[in-house]
Amino acid sequence: QVQLVESGGGLVQPGGSLRLSCGASGINLNDYSVAWFRQAPGKEREGVSCISSYNNRTRVGDSMLGRFSIARDNGKVYLQMDNLLPEDTADYYCAAMDHVYCWFKQGMYDYWGQGTQVTVSS
């Protein structure tokens, strides 16, 4: 049975940083393209960042450019979030896809975590 587990969420002040991690059991994340999505209250889920399994090419959502980055390390995938804004408040989910390149099409992802909550507030 495959499980993805996110961690690292919490409460942070505007301008602060958080690093989310995504780990997996049942699969090797290095063999999968992995994405982070987020869903704020009352809004649709949106793509945040993703990393391809083939060449570790990354993508970052437009509103996160220059603030968020994604990386693999030791079998996990990390989302580094800097200069956080109140509008970054959301539940953050990691997802894994058995494809060499990553996309922000949610339906293409095979496995999802339960999410971790990020709250940006003073």
GROMACS .gro file of N, CA and C in nm:
model
  366
    1GLN      N    1   0.085  -0.119   0.000
    1GLN     CA    2   0.000   0.000   0.000
    1GLN      C    3   0.088   0.124   0.000
    2VAL      N    4   0.054   0.216  -0.088
    2VAL     CA    5   0.134   0.338  -0.102
    2VAL      C    6   0.076   0.446  -0.012
    3GLN      N    7   0.165   0.513   0.058
    3GLN     CA    8   0.124   0.627   0.140
    3GLN      C    9   0.222   0.741   0.119
    4LEU      N   10   0.167   0.859   0.102
    4LEU     CA   11   0.247   0.981   0.102
    4LEU      C   12   0.216   1.056   0.230
    5VAL      N   13   0.319   1.107   0.293
    5VAL     CA   14   0.300   1.178   0.419
    5VAL      C   15   0.371   1.312   0.412
    6GLU      N   16   0.294   1.418   0.435
    6GLU     CA   17   0.351   1.552   0.438
    6GLU      C   18   0.378   1.593   0.583
    7SER      N   19   0.476   1.677   0.600
    7SER     CA   20   0.502   1.735   0.731
    7SER      C   21   0.565   1.871   0.713
    8GLY      N   22   0.570   1.946   0.823
    8GLY     CA   23   0.637   2.075   0.820
    8GLY      C   24   0.545   2.196   0.820
    9GLY      N   25   0.416   2.173   0.813
    9GLY     CA   26   0.323   2.286   0.815
    9GLY      C   27   0.315   2.349   0.953
   10GLY      N   28   0.248   2.462   0.960
   10GLY     CA   29   0.233   2.529   1.087
   10GLY      C   30   0.195   2.673   1.069
   11LEU      N   31   0.207   2.748   1.178
   11LEU     CA   32   0.176   2.890   1.179
   11LEU      C   33   0.305   2.969   1.166
   12VAL      N   34   0.304   3.063   1.075
   12VAL     CA   35   0.423   3.146   1.054
   12VAL      C   36   0.379   3.289   1.027
   13GLN      N   37   0.462   3.383   1.063
   13GLN     CA   38   0.431   3.524   1.039
   13GLN      C   39   0.458   3.561   0.895
   14PRO      N   40   0.390   3.661   0.843
   14PRO     CA   41   0.421   3.709   0.707
   14PRO      C   42   0.569   3.743   0.695
   15GLY      N   43   0.626   3.701   0.582
   15GLY     CA   44   0.768   3.719   0.560
   15GLY      C   45   0.854   3.605   0.609
   16GLY      N   46   0.794   3.513   0.680
   16GLY     CA   47   0.867   3.399   0.733
   16GLY      C   48   0.883   3.287   0.632
   17SER      N   49   0.943   3.178   0.679
   17SER     CA   50   0.972   3.064   0.593
   17SER      C   51   0.925   2.934   0.658
   18LEU      N   52   0.895   2.840   0.573
   18LEU     CA   53   0.865   2.704   0.616
   18LEU      C   54   0.922   2.609   0.512
   19ARG      N   55   0.955   2.489   0.556
   19ARG     CA   56   0.995   2.384   0.463
   19ARG      C   57   0.905   2.264   0.486
   20LEU      N   58   0.832   2.230   0.383
   20LEU     CA   59   0.745   2.113   0.388
   20LEU      C   60   0.821   1.994   0.331
   21SER      N   61   0.792   1.878   0.386
   21SER     CA   62   0.853   1.757   0.333
   21SER      C   63   0.747   1.656   0.295
   22CYS      N   64   0.779   1.577   0.197
   22CYS     CA   65   0.689   1.472   0.150
   22CYS      C   66   0.769   1.343   0.146
   23GLY      N   67   0.725   1.247   0.224
   23GLY     CA   68   0.786   1.116   0.223
   23GLY      C   69   0.687   1.011   0.178
   24ALA      N   70   0.739   0.895   0.140
   24ALA     CA   71   0.651   0.792   0.088
   24ALA      C   72   0.689   0.656   0.141
   25SER      N   73   0.589   0.573   0.155
   25SER     CA   74   0.610   0.430   0.178
   25SER      C   75   0.540   0.355   0.067
   26GLY      N   76   0.601   0.246   0.026
   26GLY     CA   77   0.542   0.166  -0.081
   26GLY      C   78   0.591   0.200  -0.219
   27ILE      N   79   0.651   0.316  -0.235
   27ILE     CA   80   0.713   0.356  -0.361
   27ILE      C   81   0.840   0.433  -0.330
   28ASN      N   82   0.924   0.443  -0.433
   28ASN     CA   83   1.043   0.526  -0.422
   28ASN      C   84   1.014   0.657  -0.493
   29LEU      N   85   1.010   0.765  -0.418
   29LEU     CA   86   0.974   0.893  -0.478
   29LEU      C   87   1.072   0.936  -0.586
   30ASN      N   88   1.192   0.886  -0.581
   30ASN     CA   89   1.290   0.921  -0.684
   30ASN      C   90   1.247   0.872  -0.823
   31ASP      N   91   1.159   0.773  -0.826
   31ASP     CA   92   1.111   0.718  -0.953
   31ASP      C   93   0.985   0.787  -1.003
   32TYR      N   94   0.937   0.884  -0.929
   32TYR     CA   95   0.811   0.950  -0.961
   32TYR      C   96   0.832   1.101  -0.976
   33SER      N   97   0.752   1.159  -1.061
   33SER     CA   98   0.741   1.304  -1.060
   33SER      C   99   0.650   1.342  -0.945
   34VAL      N  100   0.689   1.444  -0.873
   34VAL     CA  101   0.618   1.482  -0.750
   34VAL      C  102   0.578   1.628  -0.757
   35ALA      N  103   0.459   1.656  -0.712
   35ALA     CA  104   0.409   1.793  -0.711
   35ALA      C  105   0.354   1.829  -0.574
   36TRP      N  106   0.356   1.957  -0.549
   36TRP     CA  107   0.286   2.013  -0.435
   36TRP      C  108   0.168   2.093  -0.489
   37PHE      N  109   0.052   2.069  -0.430
   37PHE     CA  110  -0.067   2.146  -0.458
   37PHE      C  111  -0.112   2.211  -0.328
   38ARG      N  112  -0.197   2.311  -0.340
   38ARG     CA  113  -0.253   2.369  -0.219
   38ARG      C  114  -0.398   2.406  -0.243
   39GLN      N  115  -0.472   2.409  -0.133
   39GLN     CA  116  -0.612   2.448  -0.141
   39GLN      C  117  -0.644   2.538  -0.023
   40ALA      N  118  -0.679   2.660  -0.056
   40ALA     CA  119  -0.719   2.756   0.046
   40ALA      C  120  -0.870   2.745   0.068
   41PRO      N  121  -0.918   2.786   0.185
   41PRO     CA  122  -1.062   2.778   0.212
   41PRO      C  123  -1.144   2.849   0.105
   42GLY      N  124  -1.241   2.779   0.052
   42GLY     CA  125  -1.329   2.838  -0.048
   42GLY      C  126  -1.270   2.850  -0.187
   43LYS      N  127  -1.152   2.796  -0.207
   43LYS     CA  128  -1.086   2.807  -0.339
   43LYS      C  129  -1.056   2.668  -0.394
   44GLU      N  130  -1.032   2.665  -0.524
   44GLU     CA  131  -0.995   2.539  -0.587
   44GLU      C  132  -0.849   2.505  -0.556
   45ARG      N  133  -0.821   2.377  -0.563
   45ARG     CA  134  -0.684   2.333  -0.544
   45ARG      C  135  -0.599   2.381  -0.662
   46GLU      N  136  -0.479   2.428  -0.633
   46GLU     CA  137  -0.391   2.478  -0.739
   46GLU      C  138  -0.252   2.420  -0.726
   47GLY      N  139  -0.184   2.414  -0.839
   47GLY     CA  140  -0.047   2.365  -0.839
   47GLY      C  141   0.048   2.467  -0.781
   48VAL      N  142   0.140   2.422  -0.702
   48VAL     CA  143   0.239   2.508  -0.637
   48VAL      C  144   0.375   2.490  -0.701
   49SER      N  145   0.423   2.368  -0.703
   49SER     CA  146   0.553   2.340  -0.760
   49SER      C  147   0.562   2.190  -0.786
   50CYS      N  148   0.646   2.153  -0.882
   50CYS     CA  149   0.664   2.011  -0.908
   50CYS      C  150   0.805   1.984  -0.958
   51ILE      N  151   0.845   1.858  -0.947
   51ILE     CA  152   0.978   1.817  -0.988
   51ILE      C  153   0.967   1.687  -1.065
   52SER      N  154   1.031   1.684  -1.181
   52SER     CA  155   1.022   1.569  -1.270
   52SER      C  156   1.116   1.459  -1.226
   53SER      N  157   1.079   1.336  -1.257
   53SER     CA  158   1.165   1.224  -1.219
   53SER      C  159   1.281   1.207  -1.316
   54TYR      N  160   1.264   1.251  -1.441
   54TYR     CA  161   1.365   1.226  -1.543
   54TYR      C  162   1.492   1.306  -1.519
   55ASN      N  163   1.478   1.436  -1.504
   55ASN     CA  164   1.597   1.523  -1.494
   55ASN      C  165   1.587   1.623  -1.381
   56ASN      N  166   1.490   1.597  -1.292
   56ASN     CA  167   1.466   1.687  -1.179
   56ASN      C  168   1.434   1.830  -1.222
   57ARG      N  169   1.381   1.843  -1.342
   57ARG     CA  170   1.336   1.975  -1.385
   57ARG      C  171   1.220   2.018  -1.296
   58THR      N  172   1.218   2.144  -1.261
   58THR     CA  173   1.115   2.192  -1.169
   58THR      C  174   1.025   2.296  -1.235
   59ARG      N  175   0.907   2.305  -1.180
   59ARG     CA  176   0.811   2.409  -1.220
   59ARG      C  177   0.761   2.475  -1.093
   60VAL      N  178   0.731   2.604  -1.102
   60VAL     CA  179   0.677   2.677  -0.988
   60VAL      C  180   0.560   2.761  -1.038
   61GLY      N  181   0.453   2.763  -0.960
   61GLY     CA  182   0.338   2.843  -0.996
   61GLY      C  183   0.372   2.991  -1.003
   62ASP      N  184   0.299   3.063  -1.085
   62ASP     CA  185   0.332   3.203  -1.111
   62ASP      C  186   0.337   3.287  -0.983
   63SER      N  187   0.243   3.269  -0.895
   63SER     CA  188   0.239   3.354  -0.776
   63SER      C  189   0.344   3.314  -0.672
   64MET      N  190   0.413   3.205  -0.695
   64MET     CA  191   0.515   3.158  -0.602
   64MET      C  192   0.657   3.177  -0.654
   65LEU      N  193   0.670   3.222  -0.779
   65LEU     CA  194   0.802   3.238  -0.837
   65LEU      C  195   0.889   3.331  -0.753
   66GLY      N  196   1.012   3.286  -0.730
   66GLY     CA  197   1.104   3.364  -0.652
   66GLY      C  198   1.089   3.348  -0.502
   67ARG      N  199   0.984   3.278  -0.460
   67ARG     CA  200   0.962   3.258  -0.316
   67ARG      C  201   0.964   3.111  -0.278
   68PHE      N  202   0.916   3.025  -0.366
   68PHE     CA  203   0.907   2.881  -0.338
   68PHE      C  204   1.006   2.806  -0.426
   69SER      N  205   1.058   2.697  -0.374
   69SER     CA  206   1.142   2.609  -0.453
   69SER      C  207   1.119   2.466  -0.408
   70ILE      N  208   1.150   2.373  -0.496
   70ILE     CA  209   1.128   2.231  -0.469
   70ILE      C  210   1.257   2.155  -0.495
   71ALA      N  211   1.280   2.053  -0.416
   71ALA     CA  212   1.402   1.976  -0.433
   71ALA      C  213   1.384   1.836  -0.377
   72ARG      N  214   1.465   1.746  -0.425
   72ARG     CA  215   1.469   1.609  -0.371
   72ARG      C  216   1.592   1.595  -0.283
   73ASP      N  217   1.577   1.515  -0.182
   73ASP     CA  218   1.692   1.487  -0.097
   73ASP      C  219   1.664   1.359  -0.020
   74ASN      N  220   1.750   1.263  -0.038
   74ASN     CA  221   1.744   1.142   0.042
   74ASN      C  222   1.607   1.075   0.035
   75GLY      N  223   1.552   1.071  -0.084
   75GLY     CA  224   1.426   0.999  -0.104
   75GLY      C  225   1.301   1.077  -0.069
   76LYS      N  226   1.317   1.200  -0.024
   76LYS     CA  227   1.201   1.284   0.005
   76LYS      C  228   1.200   1.403  -0.090
   77VAL      N  229   1.086   1.470  -0.093
   77VAL     CA  230   1.072   1.592  -0.173
   77VAL      C  231   1.035   1.705  -0.078
   78TYR      N  232   1.107   1.813  -0.093
   78TYR     CA  233   1.089   1.927  -0.004
   78TYR      C  234   1.037   2.047  -0.081
   79LEU      N  235   0.951   2.122  -0.013
   79LEU     CA  236   0.903   2.249  -0.065
   79LEU      C  237   0.952   2.358   0.030
   80GLN      N  238   1.044   2.438  -0.017
   80GLN     CA  239   1.095   2.550   0.061
   80GLN      C  240   1.012   2.673   0.028
   81MET      N  241   0.954   2.732   0.129
   81MET     CA  242   0.867   2.847   0.110
   81MET      C  243   0.925   2.965   0.187
   82ASP      N  244   0.961   3.068   0.117
   82ASP     CA  245   1.019   3.188   0.178
   82ASP      C  246   0.929   3.308   0.151
   83ASN      N  247   0.949   3.411   0.230
   83ASN     CA  248   0.871   3.534   0.216
   83ASN      C  249   0.722   3.502   0.206
   84LEU      N  250   0.675   3.426   0.300
   84LEU     CA  251   0.536   3.382   0.297
   84LEU      C  252   0.441   3.499   0.316
   85LEU      N  253   0.329   3.490   0.247
   85LEU     CA  254   0.226   3.592   0.250
   85LEU      C  255   0.098   3.534   0.308
   86PRO      N  256   0.012   3.617   0.362
   86PRO     CA  257  -0.115   3.564   0.415
   86PRO      C  258  -0.194   3.483   0.310
   87GLU      N  259  -0.181   3.520   0.185
   87GLU     CA  260  -0.255   3.447   0.082
   87GLU      C  261  -0.195   3.310   0.052
   88ASP      N  262  -0.083   3.277   0.113
   88ASP     CA  263  -0.027   3.143   0.102
   88ASP      C  264  -0.093   3.046   0.200
   89THR      N  265  -0.177   3.098   0.286
   89THR     CA  266  -0.248   3.012   0.382
   89THR      C  267  -0.334   2.911   0.308
   90ALA      N  268  -0.311   2.784   0.337
   90ALA     CA  269  -0.383   2.677   0.266
   90ALA      C  270  -0.341   2.543   0.325
   91ASP      N  271  -0.412   2.441   0.284
   91ASP     CA  272  -0.367   2.305   0.306
   91ASP      C  273  -0.279   2.267   0.188
   92TYR      N  274  -0.163   2.212   0.217
   92TYR     CA  275  -0.066   2.177   0.113
   92TYR      C  276  -0.058   2.025   0.102
   93TYR      N  277  -0.066   1.978  -0.021
   93TYR     CA  278  -0.067   1.835  -0.049
   93TYR      C  279   0.049   1.798  -0.142
   94CYS      N  280   0.111   1.686  -0.116
   94CYS     CA  281   0.204   1.634  -0.215
   94CYS      C  282   0.138   1.520  -0.291
   95ALA      N  283   0.180   1.504  -0.414
   95ALA     CA  284   0.123   1.402  -0.500
   95ALA      C  285   0.233   1.345  -0.588
   96ALA      N  286   0.222   1.218  -0.622
   96ALA     CA  287   0.322   1.151  -0.703
   96ALA      C  288   0.260   1.093  -0.828
   97MET      N  289   0.335   1.104  -0.937
   97MET     CA  290   0.286   1.060  -1.068
   97MET      C  291   0.392   0.975  -1.135
   98ASP      N  292   0.349   0.863  -1.191
   98ASP     CA  293   0.441   0.774  -1.260
   98ASP      C  294   0.459   0.824  -1.403
   99HIS      N  295   0.534   0.932  -1.415
   99HIS     CA  296   0.563   0.994  -1.544
   99HIS      C  297   0.695   1.066  -1.532
  100VAL      N  298   0.767   1.074  -1.641
  100VAL     CA  299   0.902   1.132  -1.634
  100VAL      C  300   0.901   1.283  -1.618
  101TYR      N  301   0.791   1.347  -1.661
  101TYR     CA  302   0.782   1.492  -1.647
  101TYR      C  303   0.662   1.527  -1.558
  102CYS      N  304   0.675   1.637  -1.487
  102CYS     CA  305   0.566   1.676  -1.399
  102CYS      C  306   0.478   1.783  -1.463
  103TRP      N  307   0.355   1.783  -1.421
  103TRP     CA  308   0.256   1.880  -1.467
  103TRP      C  309   0.170   1.920  -1.349
  104PHE      N  310   0.088   2.022  -1.368
  104PHE     CA  311  -0.003   2.063  -1.263
  104PHE      C  312  -0.145   2.010  -1.288
  105LYS      N  313  -0.156   1.907  -1.369
  105LYS     CA  314  -0.287   1.845  -1.392
  105LYS      C  315  -0.313   1.743  -1.282
  106GLN      N  316  -0.402   1.776  -1.194
  106GLN     CA  317  -0.423   1.695  -1.074
  106GLN      C  318  -0.465   1.553  -1.108
  107GLY      N  319  -0.544   1.537  -1.212
  107GLY     CA  320  -0.596   1.406  -1.247
  107GLY      C  321  -0.489   1.308  -1.291
  108MET      N  322  -0.371   1.357  -1.321
  108MET     CA  323  -0.264   1.270  -1.367
  108MET      C  324  -0.187   1.207  -1.252
  109TYR      N  325  -0.210   1.253  -1.131
  109TYR     CA  326  -0.134   1.205  -1.017
  109TYR      C  327  -0.196   1.080  -0.957
  110ASP      N  328  -0.109   0.984  -0.930
  110ASP     CA  329  -0.154   0.852  -0.885
  110ASP      C  330  -0.175   0.845  -0.735
  111TYR      N  331  -0.093   0.916  -0.662
  111TYR     CA  332  -0.096   0.906  -0.516
  111TYR      C  333  -0.096   1.045  -0.455
  112TRP      N  334  -0.170   1.057  -0.345
  112TRP     CA  335  -0.183   1.185  -0.275
  112TRP      C  336  -0.163   1.165  -0.125
  113GLY      N  337  -0.105   1.267  -0.064
  113GLY     CA  338  -0.097   1.268   0.081
  113GLY      C  339  -0.223   1.329   0.142
  114GLN      N  340  -0.226   1.330   0.272
  114GLN     CA  341  -0.342   1.383   0.345
  114GLN      C  342  -0.337   1.534   0.363
  115GLY      N  343  -0.224   1.592   0.341
  115GLY     CA  344  -0.211   1.736   0.350
  115GLY      C  345  -0.154   1.784   0.481
  116THR      N  346  -0.094   1.901   0.476
  116THR     CA  347  -0.044   1.967   0.596
  116THR      C  348  -0.087   2.114   0.588
  117GLN      N  349  -0.127   2.167   0.699
  117GLN     CA  350  -0.184   2.302   0.700
  117GLN      C  351  -0.075   2.407   0.720
  118VAL      N  352  -0.083   2.511   0.641
  118VAL     CA  353   0.007   2.625   0.652
  118VAL      C  354  -0.079   2.749   0.676
  119THR      N  355  -0.048   2.819   0.783
  119THR     CA  356  -0.119   2.942   0.815
  119THR      C  357  -0.018   3.055   0.827
  120VAL      N  358  -0.040   3.158   0.749
  120VAL     CA  359   0.049   3.275   0.751
  120VAL      C  360  -0.030   3.391   0.809
  121SER      N  361   0.008   3.429   0.928
  121SER     CA  362  -0.069   3.532   0.998
  121SER      C  363   0.016   3.596   1.106
  122SER      N  364  -0.008   3.723   1.130
  122SER     CA  365   0.061   3.791   1.239
  122SER      C  366  -0.022   3.785   1.366
   0.00000   0.00000   0.00000
